[in-house]
Tab-separated table of C-alpha atoms in Angstrom:
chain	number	residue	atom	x	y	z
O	1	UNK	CA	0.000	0.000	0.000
O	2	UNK	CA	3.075	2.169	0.417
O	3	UNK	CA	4.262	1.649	-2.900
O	4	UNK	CA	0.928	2.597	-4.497
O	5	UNK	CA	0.900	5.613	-2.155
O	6	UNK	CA	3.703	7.242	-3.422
O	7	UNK	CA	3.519	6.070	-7.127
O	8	UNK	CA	0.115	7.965	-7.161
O	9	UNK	CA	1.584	10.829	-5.771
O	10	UNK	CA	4.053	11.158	-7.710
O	11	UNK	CA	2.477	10.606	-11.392
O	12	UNK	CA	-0.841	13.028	-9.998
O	13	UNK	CA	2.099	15.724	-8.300
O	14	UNK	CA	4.505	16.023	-11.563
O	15	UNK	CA	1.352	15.906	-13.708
O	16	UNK	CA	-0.258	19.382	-11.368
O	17	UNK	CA	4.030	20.591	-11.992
O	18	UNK	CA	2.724	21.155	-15.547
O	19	UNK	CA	-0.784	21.142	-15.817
O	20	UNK	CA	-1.610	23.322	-12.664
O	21	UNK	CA	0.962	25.521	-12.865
O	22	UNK	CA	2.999	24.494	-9.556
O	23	UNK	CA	6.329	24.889	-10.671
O	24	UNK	CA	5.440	28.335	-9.956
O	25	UNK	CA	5.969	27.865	-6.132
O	26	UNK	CA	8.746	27.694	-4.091
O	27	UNK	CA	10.920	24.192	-3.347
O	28	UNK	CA	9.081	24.765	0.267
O	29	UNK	CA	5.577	24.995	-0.653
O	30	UNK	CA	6.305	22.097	-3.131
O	31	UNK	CA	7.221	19.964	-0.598
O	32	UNK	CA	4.022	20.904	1.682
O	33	UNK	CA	1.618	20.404	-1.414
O	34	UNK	CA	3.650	17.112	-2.026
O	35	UNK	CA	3.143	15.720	1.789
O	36	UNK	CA	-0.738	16.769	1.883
O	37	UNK	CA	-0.806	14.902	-1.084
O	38	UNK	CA	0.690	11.928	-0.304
O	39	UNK	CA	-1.549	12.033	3.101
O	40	UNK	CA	-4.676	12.619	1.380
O	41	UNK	CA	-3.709	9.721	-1.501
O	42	UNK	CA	-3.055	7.433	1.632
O	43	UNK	CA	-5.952	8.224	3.090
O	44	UNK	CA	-8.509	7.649	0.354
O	45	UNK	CA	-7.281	5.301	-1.733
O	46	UNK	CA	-6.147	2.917	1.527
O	47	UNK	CA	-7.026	3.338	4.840
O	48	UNK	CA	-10.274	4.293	3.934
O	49	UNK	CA	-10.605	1.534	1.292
O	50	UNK	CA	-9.594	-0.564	3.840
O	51	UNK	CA	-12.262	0.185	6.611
O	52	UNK	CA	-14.958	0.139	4.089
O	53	UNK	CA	-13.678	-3.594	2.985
O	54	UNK	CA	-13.950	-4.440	6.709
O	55	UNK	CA	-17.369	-3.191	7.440
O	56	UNK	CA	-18.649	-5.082	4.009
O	57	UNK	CA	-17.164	-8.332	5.454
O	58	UNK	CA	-18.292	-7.710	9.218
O	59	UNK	CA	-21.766	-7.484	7.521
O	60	UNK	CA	-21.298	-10.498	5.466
O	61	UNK	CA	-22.199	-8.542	2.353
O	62	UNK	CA	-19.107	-9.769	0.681
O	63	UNK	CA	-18.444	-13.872	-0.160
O	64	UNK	CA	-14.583	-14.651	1.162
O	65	UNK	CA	-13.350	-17.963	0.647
O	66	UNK	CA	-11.323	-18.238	4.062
């Protein structure tokens, strides 16, 4: 989950470099918008993911073959 973290941080941060216009900002404020990034990626896309995933098999709305 770490790897995917940071591999969609990094394609969706170089693609706002261009795109959005940050390589208008300093290195500093790079990093910050880089590190909210990477917390809000890990956030949605995993630990969130994950929770959901654990409700759906507390509620035995999903078929596991354990």
């Amino acid at each position: 989950m770490i790897l995917s973290t940071f591999t969609g941080t990094c394609v969706t941060f170089i693609w706002s470099l261009f795109h959005d216009g940050y390589l208008q900002f300093d290195f500093g404020m790079l990093v910050g918008l880089f590190i909210v990034r990477w917390i809000s990626i890990a956030f949605f896309a995993n630990l969130l993911v994950y929770w959901i995933v654990n409700l759906l098999e507390k509620s035995k709305l999903l078929k596991t073959n354990r």
